[in-house]
Amino acid sequence: MHLYYEDCLGLERKKTKASLIQAWIRPADMRVAPPRRRWTPEDDEALLRLNDAVSASAELDRTVQSCTMRLWRLRTGKP
């Protein structure tokens, strides 16, 4: 609506796609992703203290994959 307003100069194929996107409505049966739990400094401390993704996943009530990735990010300084 803001990019392709009435009588604006633009490619027709892009105007068509923009109008399709604007008209889109979420289907009633489409799953909504639950809110993500953010890592707190206390979670980070526990993860580093345990230094094991499997045991940390049980203590922090997170998946092993989540703990593995967070531990890797903390060790390498990646965001």
Coordinates of N, CA and C in Angstrom, one line a residue:
M1 N 0.8 -1.2 0.0 CA 0.0 0.0 0.0 C 0.9 1.3 0.0
H2 N 1.9 1.2 0.8 CA 2.8 2.4 0.9 C 3.8 2.5 -0.3
L3 N 4.2 1.3 -0.8 CA 5.2 1.3 -1.9 C 4.5 1.4 -3.2
Y4 N 3.4 0.8 -3.4 CA 2.7 0.8 -4.7 C 1.3 1.4 -4.5
Y5 N 1.2 2.7 -4.4 CA 0.0 3.4 -4.2 C -0.7 3.6 -5.5
E6 N -1.9 4.2 -5.5 CA -2.7 4.4 -6.7 C -1.9 5.2 -7.7
D7 N -1.8 4.7 -8.9 CA -1.2 5.4 -10.1 C 0.3 5.7 -9.9
C8 N 0.9 4.9 -9.1 CA 2.4 5.1 -9.0 C 3.1 4.5 -10.1
L9 N 4.4 4.9 -10.3 CA 5.2 4.4 -11.4 C 5.9 3.1 -10.8
G10 N 5.7 2.0 -11.5 CA 6.3 0.7 -11.1 C 6.1 -0.4 -12.0
L11 N 6.8 -1.5 -11.9 CA 6.6 -2.6 -12.7 C 5.3 -3.3 -12.4
E12 N 4.6 -3.7 -13.4 CA 3.3 -4.3 -13.2 C 3.4 -5.6 -12.5
R13 N 4.4 -6.4 -12.7 CA 4.5 -7.7 -12.0 C 4.7 -7.5 -10.5
K14 N 5.4 -6.4 -10.2 CA 5.7 -6.1 -8.8 C 4.4 -5.5 -8.1
K15 N 3.7 -4.7 -8.9 CA 2.4 -4.2 -8.3 C 1.4 -5.3 -8.1
T16 N 1.4 -6.3 -9.0 CA 0.5 -7.4 -8.9 C 0.8 -8.2 -7.6
K17 N 2.1 -8.5 -7.4 CA 2.6 -9.3 -6.2 C 2.3 -8.5 -5.0
A18 N 2.5 -7.2 -5.0 CA 2.2 -6.4 -3.8 C 0.7 -6.4 -3.4
S19 N -0.1 -6.4 -4.4 CA -1.6 -6.4 -4.1 C -2.0 -7.8 -3.6
L20 N -1.4 -8.9 -4.1 CA -1.6 -10.2 -3.6 C -1.2 -10.4 -2.1
I21 N 0.0 -9.8 -1.8 CA 0.5 -9.9 -0.5 C -0.4 -9.1 0.5
Q22 N -0.9 -7.9 0.0 CA -1.7 -7.1 0.8 C -3.1 -7.7 1.1
A23 N -3.6 -8.5 0.2 CA -4.9 -9.2 0.3 C -4.8 -10.5 1.1
W24 N -3.5 -10.9 1.5 CA -3.4 -12.2 2.1 C -4.0 -12.2 3.6
I25 N -4.6 -13.3 3.9 CA -5.2 -13.4 5.3 C -4.7 -14.8 5.8
R26 N -4.3 -14.8 7.0 CA -3.8 -16.0 7.7 C -4.9 -17.0 7.7
P27 N -4.7 -18.2 7.2 CA -5.7 -19.3 7.3 C -6.0 -19.6 8.8
A28 N -7.2 -20.0 9.1 CA -7.6 -20.2 10.5 C -6.8 -21.4 11.1
D29 N -6.5 -22.4 10.2 CA -5.8 -23.6 10.7 C -4.3 -23.5 10.7
M30 N -3.8 -22.3 10.3 CA -2.3 -22.1 10.3 C -1.8 -22.0 11.7
R31 N -0.7 -22.8 12.0 CA -0.1 -22.8 13.3 C 0.6 -21.4 13.6
V32 N 0.5 -20.9 14.8 CA 1.2 -19.7 15.2 C 2.4 -20.2 16.1
A33 N 3.5 -19.7 15.7 CA 4.7 -20.1 16.5 C 4.6 -19.5 17.9
P34 N 4.9 -20.3 18.9 CA 4.9 -19.8 20.3 C 6.0 -18.7 20.5
P35 N 5.9 -17.9 21.5 CA 6.9 -16.9 21.8 C 8.2 -17.6 22.2
R36 N 9.3 -17.1 21.8 CA 10.6 -17.7 22.1 C 11.1 -17.2 23.5
R37 N 11.7 -18.2 24.2 CA 12.3 -17.8 25.5 C 13.7 -17.3 25.2
R38 N 14.0 -16.1 25.7 CA 15.3 -15.5 25.6 C 16.2 -16.1 26.6
W39 N 17.5 -16.1 26.2 CA 18.5 -16.5 27.2 C 18.8 -15.4 28.1
T40 N 18.8 -15.7 29.4 CA 19.2 -14.7 30.4 C 20.6 -14.9 30.8
P41 N 21.2 -13.9 31.5 CA 22.6 -14.0 32.0 C 22.7 -15.2 32.9
E42 N 21.6 -15.5 33.7 CA 21.7 -16.6 34.6 C 21.7 -17.9 33.9
D43 N 20.9 -18.0 32.8 CA 21.0 -19.2 31.9 C 22.4 -19.4 31.3
D44 N 23.0 -18.3 30.9 CA 24.3 -18.4 30.3 C 25.3 -18.9 31.4
E45 N 25.2 -18.4 32.6 CA 26.1 -18.8 33.7 C 26.0 -20.3 34.0
A46 N 24.7 -20.7 34.0 CA 24.5 -22.2 34.3 C 25.0 -23.0 33.2
L47 N 24.8 -22.6 32.0 CA 25.3 -23.4 30.8 C 26.9 -23.4 30.8
L48 N 27.5 -22.3 31.1 CA 29.0 -22.3 31.1 C 29.5 -23.1 32.3
R49 N 28.8 -23.0 33.4 CA 29.2 -23.8 34.6 C 29.1 -25.3 34.4
L50 N 28.0 -25.7 33.8 CA 27.8 -27.2 33.5 C 28.7 -27.6 32.4
N51 N 28.9 -26.8 31.4 CA 29.8 -27.1 30.2 C 29.4 -28.3 29.5
D52 N 28.1 -28.7 29.5 CA 27.6 -29.9 28.9 C 26.2 -29.6 28.5
A53 N 25.9 -29.7 27.2 CA 24.6 -29.4 26.6 C 23.5 -30.3 27.1
V54 N 23.9 -31.6 27.3 CA 22.9 -32.6 27.7 C 22.4 -32.3 29.1
S55 N 23.3 -32.1 30.1 CA 22.9 -31.9 31.4 C 22.3 -30.5 31.6
A56 N 22.8 -29.5 30.8 CA 22.2 -28.2 30.9 C 20.8 -28.2 30.3
S57 N 20.5 -29.0 29.3 CA 19.1 -29.0 28.8 C 18.1 -29.5 29.8
A58 N 18.5 -30.4 30.7 CA 17.6 -30.9 31.7 C 17.4 -29.8 32.8
E59 N 18.5 -29.2 33.2 CA 18.4 -28.1 34.2 C 17.7 -26.9 33.8
L60 N 17.9 -26.5 32.5 CA 17.3 -25.2 32.0 C 16.0 -25.4 31.3
D61 N 15.6 -26.7 31.2 CA 14.3 -27.0 30.5 C 14.3 -26.5 29.1
R62 N 15.4 -26.8 28.4 CA 15.6 -26.4 27.0 C 16.0 -27.7 26.2
T63 N 16.0 -27.6 24.9 CA 16.5 -28.7 24.1 C 18.0 -28.8 24.1
V64 N 18.5 -30.0 23.8 CA 19.9 -30.2 23.7 C 20.5 -29.3 22.6
Q65 N 19.8 -29.3 21.5 CA 20.3 -28.5 20.3 C 20.4 -27.0 20.7
S66 N 19.4 -26.5 21.4 CA 19.4 -25.1 21.9 C 20.6 -24.8 22.8
C67 N 20.8 -25.7 23.7 CA 22.0 -25.6 24.6 C 23.3 -25.7 23.9
T68 N 23.4 -26.6 22.9 CA 24.6 -26.8 22.1 C 24.9 -25.5 21.4
M69 N 23.9 -25.0 20.7 CA 24.1 -23.8 19.9 C 24.5 -22.6 20.8
R70 N 23.8 -22.4 21.9 CA 24.1 -21.3 22.8 C 25.5 -21.4 23.4
L71 N 25.9 -22.6 23.8 CA 27.2 -22.9 24.3 C 28.3 -22.5 23.3
W72 N 28.1 -22.9 22.0 CA 29.0 -22.6 20.9 C 29.1 -21.1 20.7
R73 N 28.0 -20.4 20.8 CA 28.0 -18.9 20.6 C 28.7 -18.2 21.8
L74 N 28.5 -18.7 23.0 CA 29.2 -18.1 24.1 C 30.7 -18.3 24.0
R75 N 31.1 -19.5 23.6 CA 32.5 -19.8 23.5 C 33.2 -19.1 22.4
T76 N 32.5 -18.9 21.3 CA 33.2 -18.2 20.1 C 32.9 -16.7 20.0
G77 N 32.0 -16.2 20.9 CA 31.7 -14.8 20.9 C 30.8 -14.4 19.7
K78 N 30.1 -15.4 19.1 CA 29.2 -15.1 18.0 C 27.9 -14.6 18.6
P79 N 27.2 -13.7 17.9 CA 25.9 -13.2 18.5 C 24.8 -14.2 18.5

